[in-house]
Amino acid sequence: MGFSDLGLSPDLLRAIEDAGYTTPTPIQEQAIPQVLMGRDVLGVAQTGTGKTAGFTLPMIEILGKGRAKARMPRSLILEPTRELAAQVAENFEKYGKYQKLNMALLIGGVSFADQEKKIDRGVDVLIATPGRLLDHFGRGKILLQDVKILVIDEADRMLDMGFIPDIERIVGVLPKIRRTLFFSATMAPEIRKLADKFLMNPKEISVAKQASTADTVAQHLVVVGSKAKREALRSLIRSENVKNAFIFCNRKRDIGTLQKSLVQHGFSAVALHGDMTQPARTETLAKFKNNEVSLLVCSDVAARGLDIQAVSHVFNFDVPSNAEDYVHRIGRTGRAGMTGRAYTIATPEDAKYVAAIENLIGKPIPRITPDDVDAEELDMSDVGGKRRRGGRSKGKPEAKTDEPKKTASAEKPAAKKAAKDKPVSEKSTREKPAREKSARTEPRPEAPRHEPIRDRRDEPKRERDRRYSRDDEPVEVTAGFGDDVPAFLLRTVKLKKSA
DNA sequence: AAAAAAT
């Protein structure tokens, strides 16, 4: 099955070919003919499935016929974040280059004037975040009664962000007769209700299991004391062949600090979060996309949908407290059939969030310790994967490694660990350079607290738990498994979807 | 508990 079988015109096929695509993804294969037939579509699709082209391609096809009147856009696409809106706009440019489609990007943080000028000239496609669209609408700058195609993208996120009232207002002024395409990564009951409200007899298309993590991403979890997170991150970055990486923080205020600290340690890093000015956001993202910088320290503004080619790693500097965000974050890597690696840095206090994530993805995330990074690779090498430190080649090693096997080995982390534990600790004490330790020798009151991350496998688990426990409350310890307690037994908190 | 989005 090729793009030419989907009913797209030659101009469009040529643009697709220029972009280097030959085969439609499953969602494209299913959605494009439906949209062309004029059917409403309810798409349940993870990011990275080619969803965006799944609606932009047929829209270009349809909009190629006919012309927009001034201030009366013919189609409307709603996106939750400015970056996503911009990304969709780029998609229209890429695929619409042989057609003369007028397009306007209505997002906040930039001047109204340019946007108004475009609207006045007449646009075929309006791509917007809800706030700015309503602003234009409220000022009477835009008329929505000629919108024939409505796309609501990332509906689950729109819901999370409280956009639904805005969306309802907007949909309320659109013509009742239109086609609507509604996409969501998940199909929670509230989302289903919304879909029922906005769609008419939709064709349901589902291409990914709900909340599944791409099996092209090798996941790992590193547990350290909260004071040692930055050090653990640096150590991970150094020991991995990081081409480029997203580094996610939970709080905006931590992002700048972490980014500066990374730069101080000689890394090439920029920051991205929603409190930055829009020009700064655009610039920082462009630098990352062009590989001018390799590390993007960011908030969840970048967690969903951002499609950046060949991202080799995702680091969660903080464990996301919303389990679904974990899936979205690590989905920034391992895209389009390539493989990627995701490392989550957790503190013992994050246990309940980790448990919720593991429950959601249906499998434990293999634990490593900072010193284990080499060992992990060693462990991987016997299933045909990763090179050792120093022995790795430049380029894109992730593209070819045999990830499914890695995932398979991850199913039984306890057994694996038991097998390798002894030699590993010997090896790591021998080989680990003094570098990381001496980097932070300034006296601190809790110095002994972060020293032990290094050797914690060598002490009794009970001791570890006590040290890492908050206050002095008694700690529950599961006995009888030595150091290798199955992850499910360590889940002390019953998982509940966050309120 | 936090981030995002209109100013």
XYZ file of C-alpha atoms (C1' of nucleotides) in Angstrom:
506
model
C 0.000 0.000 0.000
C 1.443 3.358 -1.021
C 0.242 6.935 -0.760
C -0.923 6.751 -4.362
C -3.564 4.197 -3.328
C -5.241 6.608 -0.958
C -6.887 8.889 -3.472
C -4.545 11.851 -3.191
C -3.778 14.150 -6.103
C -0.439 14.239 -7.977
C 0.625 17.559 -6.446
C 0.219 16.105 -3.020
C 1.946 12.858 -3.887
C 4.871 14.808 -5.218
C 5.148 16.806 -1.976
C 4.989 13.610 0.048
C 7.722 12.110 -2.064
C 9.833 15.243 -1.671
C 9.473 14.877 2.077
C 10.912 11.397 1.764
C 7.855 9.329 2.670
C 6.886 6.289 0.681
C 4.515 4.278 2.822
C 1.581 5.565 4.832
C 1.458 4.700 8.515
C -1.546 2.692 9.715
C -3.423 5.745 10.904
C -2.797 7.521 7.621
C -3.900 4.491 5.680
C -7.131 4.341 7.614
C -7.906 8.004 8.162
C -7.108 9.558 4.799
C -9.757 7.724 2.726
C -12.371 8.336 5.420
C -11.702 12.056 5.546
C -11.733 12.249 1.763
C -15.132 10.562 1.780
C -16.389 13.237 4.118
C -16.759 11.023 7.136
C -16.153 12.216 10.691
C -13.182 10.510 12.293
C -12.508 9.610 15.885
C -8.841 8.752 16.023
C -7.204 7.156 19.021
C -3.543 7.466 18.329
C -0.340 7.941 20.207
C 1.938 10.663 19.033
C 4.551 9.488 16.595
C 2.049 7.464 14.614
C 1.848 9.900 11.746
C -1.428 11.275 12.996
C -0.751 14.837 11.874
C -0.233 13.894 8.235
C -3.302 11.706 8.652
C -5.417 14.830 8.751
C -3.278 17.447 6.982
C -2.977 15.407 3.775
C -6.690 14.889 3.131
C -7.393 18.454 4.227
C -5.008 19.816 1.639
C -6.673 17.571 -0.900
C -10.130 18.848 -0.047
C -9.141 22.484 0.350
C -7.310 22.425 -2.945
C -10.712 22.903 -4.513
C -12.318 26.212 -3.737
C -11.161 29.443 -2.247
C -11.442 31.219 1.088
C -13.245 34.506 1.541
C -11.841 37.296 3.645
C -12.101 36.613 7.371
C -13.879 33.359 6.703
C -11.538 30.432 7.128
C -12.590 27.171 5.535
C -11.060 24.915 8.103
C -9.951 25.121 11.696
C -7.428 23.083 13.643
C -7.256 23.403 17.407
C -4.081 22.499 19.252
C -3.315 22.595 22.972
C 0.105 24.229 22.819
C 1.699 26.869 20.660
C 4.531 24.589 19.659
C 2.159 21.940 18.415
C 0.174 24.492 16.472
C 3.382 25.692 14.838
C 4.324 22.132 14.045
C 1.027 21.506 12.286
C 1.537 24.709 10.318
C 4.908 23.398 9.169
C 3.162 20.242 8.045
C 0.819 22.231 5.836
C 3.740 24.065 4.363
C 5.604 20.874 3.684
C 2.744 19.014 2.006
C 0.923 21.982 0.536
C 3.896 23.412 -1.287
C 2.534 22.670 -4.768
C -0.878 24.074 -3.930
C -1.679 27.622 -3.097
C -3.295 27.307 0.275
C -3.504 30.256 2.584
C -2.861 29.500 6.179
C -2.808 31.444 9.409
C -1.286 30.409 12.711
C -3.160 31.973 15.608
C -1.215 31.530 18.805
C -0.562 33.718 21.823
C 2.663 35.449 22.661
C 3.103 37.027 19.238
C 1.622 40.121 17.647
C -1.979 40.288 16.508
C -1.212 42.457 13.511
C 0.334 39.791 11.287
C -2.328 37.301 12.187
C -5.100 39.793 11.381
C -3.552 40.650 8.064
C -3.597 37.029 7.044
C -7.154 36.492 8.196
C -8.252 39.545 6.226
C -6.723 38.161 3.095
C -8.690 34.957 3.553
C -7.321 31.689 4.835
C -8.062 28.126 3.915
C -6.557 26.743 7.076
C -6.622 28.284 10.507
C -4.376 26.634 13.055
C -4.912 27.919 16.547
C -4.594 27.580 20.258
C -8.005 28.248 21.822
C -7.181 31.422 23.754
C -5.871 33.444 20.861
C -8.593 32.231 18.543
C -11.290 33.352 20.955
C -9.499 36.658 21.344
C -9.644 37.287 17.599
C -13.208 36.081 17.514
C -14.210 38.348 20.376
C -12.759 41.326 18.554
C -14.846 40.466 15.559
C -11.793 39.875 13.436
C -12.842 36.465 12.333
C -16.003 34.761 11.125
C -16.346 31.060 11.661
C -19.555 30.231 9.819
C -17.717 29.010 6.737
C -15.628 26.390 8.496
C -16.210 23.091 6.743
C -13.570 21.010 8.498
C -12.796 21.088 12.192
C -9.890 19.241 13.749
C -9.634 18.839 17.493
C -6.196 17.469 18.147
C -4.852 16.070 21.420
C -8.317 16.141 22.944
C -7.196 14.406 26.111
C -4.657 17.083 26.716
C -7.166 19.817 25.970
C -9.253 18.263 28.683
C -6.351 18.161 31.135
C -5.630 21.775 30.455
C -9.178 22.890 31.036
C -9.735 23.947 27.443
C -12.989 22.154 26.997
C -15.242 25.141 27.779
C -13.301 27.159 25.210
C -13.618 24.367 22.684
C -17.336 24.176 23.326
C -17.705 27.900 22.762
C -15.791 27.656 19.522
C -17.672 24.616 18.262
C -20.898 26.399 19.184
C -20.327 29.078 16.542
C -19.283 26.660 13.812
C -21.752 25.413 11.237
C -23.603 22.277 12.265
C -22.915 20.800 8.874
C -19.203 20.174 8.737
C -16.810 17.340 9.066
C -15.009 16.890 12.325
C -11.837 15.020 13.066
C -11.181 14.325 16.692
C -7.918 12.898 17.944
C -6.917 11.766 21.379
C -4.127 9.637 22.760
C -6.532 7.974 25.160
C -10.240 7.323 25.227
C -11.270 8.010 28.796
C -15.021 8.259 29.424
C -14.974 12.068 29.469
C -13.220 12.087 26.144
C -15.759 9.682 24.743
C -18.548 11.983 25.907
C -16.933 14.925 24.172
C -16.498 12.952 21.012
C -20.186 12.023 21.048
C -21.003 15.679 21.347
C -18.807 16.950 18.538
C -18.910 14.108 16.034
C -21.602 12.634 13.831
C -21.475 8.936 13.193
C -17.694 8.925 13.243
C -15.436 6.255 11.889
C -13.365 5.068 14.810
C -9.722 4.501 14.142
C -7.403 3.166 16.770
C -3.784 2.459 16.093
C -2.130 2.107 19.452
C -3.098 0.358 22.580
C -4.085 2.813 25.217
C -1.178 4.094 27.252
C 1.214 1.617 25.784
C 4.823 2.697 25.667
C 6.457 2.266 22.313
C 8.485 -0.914 22.405
C 11.179 0.907 20.524
C 12.082 2.740 23.734
C 14.341 1.008 26.243
C 13.333 2.264 29.658
C 15.375 2.497 32.827
C 14.919 3.842 36.309
C 17.672 5.227 38.503
C 16.933 5.729 42.189
C 19.089 8.292 43.955
C 18.857 10.633 46.908
C 17.252 13.942 46.010
C 20.568 15.750 46.433
C 22.258 13.548 43.898
C 19.920 13.957 40.965
C 22.026 16.348 38.952
C 25.090 14.278 39.431
C 23.192 11.185 38.402
C 21.940 12.963 35.311
C 25.413 14.068 34.266
C 26.763 10.643 34.865
C 24.018 9.126 32.732
C 24.556 11.570 29.920
C 28.279 10.932 29.973
C 27.975 7.199 29.971
C 25.366 7.106 27.224
C 25.907 7.940 23.632
C 23.539 10.888 23.711
C 22.986 12.464 20.341
C 20.225 14.689 21.588
C 17.838 14.454 24.488
C 14.810 15.902 26.166
C 15.344 16.412 29.883
C 12.009 16.807 31.631
C 11.479 18.633 34.903
C 8.188 18.850 36.770
C 8.550 22.496 37.705
C 9.344 25.488 35.582
C 11.479 27.040 38.278
C 13.864 24.074 38.226
C 14.414 24.214 34.500
C 16.637 27.271 34.291
C 18.720 26.109 37.221
C 19.286 22.692 35.769
C 20.033 24.054 32.321
C 22.620 26.490 33.699
C 24.173 23.786 35.783
C 24.495 21.534 32.752
C 26.075 24.311 30.738
C 28.509 24.923 33.593
C 29.485 21.311 33.403
C 30.256 21.662 29.758
C 27.037 20.341 28.230
C 25.211 21.969 25.396
C 21.762 22.686 26.804
C 18.845 25.062 26.321
C 15.622 25.536 28.260
C 11.985 25.472 27.217
C 8.891 26.175 29.286
C 5.687 28.144 29.105
C 6.823 31.168 31.098
C 9.445 32.054 28.547
C 8.587 34.598 25.888
C 7.273 33.109 22.697
C 10.266 34.264 20.641
C 12.573 32.586 23.146
C 10.479 29.401 22.991
C 10.629 29.370 19.231
C 14.338 30.031 19.155
C 15.239 27.447 21.724
C 13.191 24.783 19.971
C 14.700 25.658 16.609
C 18.219 25.280 18.010
C 17.350 21.883 19.366
C 15.717 20.794 16.128
C 18.721 21.908 14.084
C 21.067 20.066 16.401
C 22.803 23.277 17.383
C 22.312 22.134 20.954
C 21.907 18.587 22.108
C 20.001 18.885 25.374
C 16.580 20.450 25.833
C 15.672 20.988 29.469
C 11.927 21.416 29.459
C 8.581 21.219 31.185
C 5.639 19.153 30.051
C 4.959 21.834 27.481
C 7.196 19.637 25.347
C 5.861 16.322 26.594
C 3.287 15.664 23.940
C 3.257 15.622 20.239
C 6.489 17.414 19.503
C 8.026 15.605 16.617
C 11.743 16.037 16.442
C 13.668 13.680 14.261
C 15.934 11.061 15.718
C 15.950 11.995 19.379
C 18.210 9.455 21.023
C 17.264 9.922 24.676
C 14.676 11.161 27.105
C 15.705 11.856 30.679
C 13.090 12.405 33.323
C 14.932 14.551 35.807
C 11.755 14.337 37.869
C 9.303 11.472 37.921
C 6.108 12.793 36.376
C 3.351 12.745 38.972
C 0.793 12.055 36.290
C 1.507 8.599 34.930
C 0.218 9.376 31.468
C 2.723 12.166 31.130
C 5.430 9.548 31.476
C 4.170 7.790 28.396
C 4.070 11.032 26.473
C 7.488 12.165 27.618
C 9.315 9.032 26.657
C 7.359 9.055 23.423
C 9.632 11.904 22.284
C 12.166 9.243 21.465
C 11.858 5.954 19.639
C 9.773 7.625 16.967
C 9.099 6.595 13.418
C 10.496 3.130 13.866
C 13.785 4.271 15.365
C 14.846 3.146 18.780
C 15.471 5.334 21.769
C 16.380 5.177 25.418
C 14.550 6.696 28.347
C 16.010 7.180 31.818
C 13.959 8.257 34.760
C 15.707 9.647 37.805
C 13.671 8.923 40.896
C 14.092 9.527 44.585
C 12.649 7.152 47.153
C 9.879 9.683 47.734
C 8.708 9.102 44.170
C 7.811 5.479 44.875
C 4.087 5.935 44.511
C 4.413 7.776 41.209
C 6.733 5.123 39.870
C 4.252 2.467 40.935
C 1.457 4.295 39.143
C 3.543 4.518 35.982
C 4.404 0.830 36.093
C 0.787 0.006 36.595
C -0.179 2.106 33.603
C 2.420 0.693 31.259
C 1.844 -2.795 32.600
C 5.430 -3.672 33.315
C 8.199 -2.759 35.717
C 10.836 -0.287 34.633
C 14.221 -1.954 35.047
C 16.235 -0.408 37.891
C 19.804 0.584 37.542
C 22.087 2.606 39.775
C 24.373 5.332 38.441
C 27.327 2.992 38.594
C 25.313 0.382 36.827
C 25.198 2.282 33.612
C 28.126 0.403 32.238
C 26.873 -2.767 33.765
C 23.528 -2.261 32.135
C 25.197 -2.045 28.800
C 27.192 -5.111 29.614
C 23.978 -6.790 30.515
C 22.518 -5.667 27.221
C 25.491 -6.843 25.234
C 24.630 -10.456 25.732
C 21.351 -9.883 23.986
C 23.065 -8.248 21.105
C 22.657 -4.584 21.861
C 24.752 -1.821 23.106
C 28.449 -1.048 23.000
C 30.489 -0.286 26.061
C 31.713 3.101 27.068
C 34.559 4.157 24.829
C 33.850 1.428 22.377
C 30.919 3.050 20.742
C 30.823 4.596 17.361
C 29.546 8.005 16.397
C 26.397 8.483 14.452
C 23.116 6.853 15.257
C 23.769 3.661 17.104
C 20.189 3.580 18.325
C 18.836 3.084 14.893
C 19.967 -0.453 14.537
C 20.055 -2.041 17.961
C 17.786 -4.906 18.670
C 15.364 -3.299 21.053
C 12.665 -5.925 21.345
C 15.159 -8.248 22.970
C 16.072 -5.579 25.446
C 12.487 -5.189 26.343
C 12.245 -8.866 26.815
C 15.135 -8.866 29.224
C 13.443 -6.091 31.085
C 10.573 -8.371 31.974
C 12.601 -10.044 34.648
C 14.774 -7.353 36.133
C 15.115 -9.147 39.428
C 16.505 -12.307 37.945
C 18.849 -10.416 35.671
C 20.091 -8.324 38.463
C 20.758 -11.271 40.677
C 22.871 -12.814 37.995
C 25.016 -9.823 37.396
C 25.132 -8.062 40.728
C 28.348 -9.365 42.152
C 30.751 -8.829 39.274
C 29.186 -5.482 38.597
C 29.886 -3.958 41.946
C 33.465 -5.123 41.808
C 33.881 -3.754 38.380
C 32.329 -0.423 39.112
C 34.382 0.334 42.194
C 37.445 -0.469 40.224
C 36.653 1.462 37.120
C 34.648 4.427 38.193
C 36.708 7.578 37.828
C 37.018 9.821 40.860
C 35.703 12.681 38.774
C 32.085 12.698 39.838
C 32.904 12.366 43.479
C 35.515 15.055 43.653
C 33.337 17.427 41.723
C 31.341 18.160 44.796
C 33.515 18.000 47.838
C 32.279 21.142 49.523
C 31.107 20.338 53.034
C 27.411 19.846 53.421
C 25.484 18.962 56.494
C 23.953 15.904 54.906
C 27.083 14.771 53.186
C 26.723 11.144 54.229
C 23.266 11.132 52.731
C 24.336 11.312 49.155
C 27.585 9.473 49.352
C 25.964 6.042 49.613
C 24.174 5.992 46.263
C 27.332 4.567 44.923
C 27.522 1.492 47.057
C 24.032 0.979 48.175
C 23.837 -2.478 46.721
C 26.463 -3.582 49.208
C 24.502 -2.731 52.311
C 21.452 -4.419 53.693
C 18.243 -3.245 52.168
C 16.824 -2.407 55.573
C 19.587 0.133 56.076
C 18.966 1.717 52.729
C 15.303 2.066 53.382
C 15.925 3.660 56.703
C 18.334 6.147 55.264
C 16.051 7.110 52.455
C 12.894 7.265 54.470
C 11.456 10.583 55.339
C 11.326 11.443 59.045
C 11.947 8.476 61.214
C 8.792 6.604 60.610
C 9.152 2.857 60.509
C 9.792 1.488 57.082
C 8.143 -1.565 55.691
C 10.563 -4.086 54.395
C 9.696 -7.108 52.370
C 11.722 -10.001 53.641
C 12.956 -13.173 52.055
C 14.004 -11.941 48.648
C 17.451 -10.659 49.491
C 18.136 -7.569 47.493
C 15.951 -8.546 44.628
C 12.397 -8.019 45.676
C 10.018 -8.167 42.749
C 8.798 -4.702 41.940
C 5.156 -5.502 42.514
C 5.839 -6.351 46.128
C 7.382 -2.968 46.698
C 4.272 -1.133 45.709
C 3.036 0.143 49.010
C 0.629 2.669 47.634
C -2.473 1.532 45.840
C -2.500 3.289 42.539
C -5.216 5.678 41.832
C -5.604 8.019 38.927
C -4.584 11.406 40.242
C -7.467 13.625 41.149
C 1.511 19.026 42.595
C 2.294 21.309 38.176
C 1.999 22.854 33.525
C -0.395 24.903 29.722
C -3.237 28.889 27.517
C -5.436 35.381 26.233
C -3.594 39.939 28.165
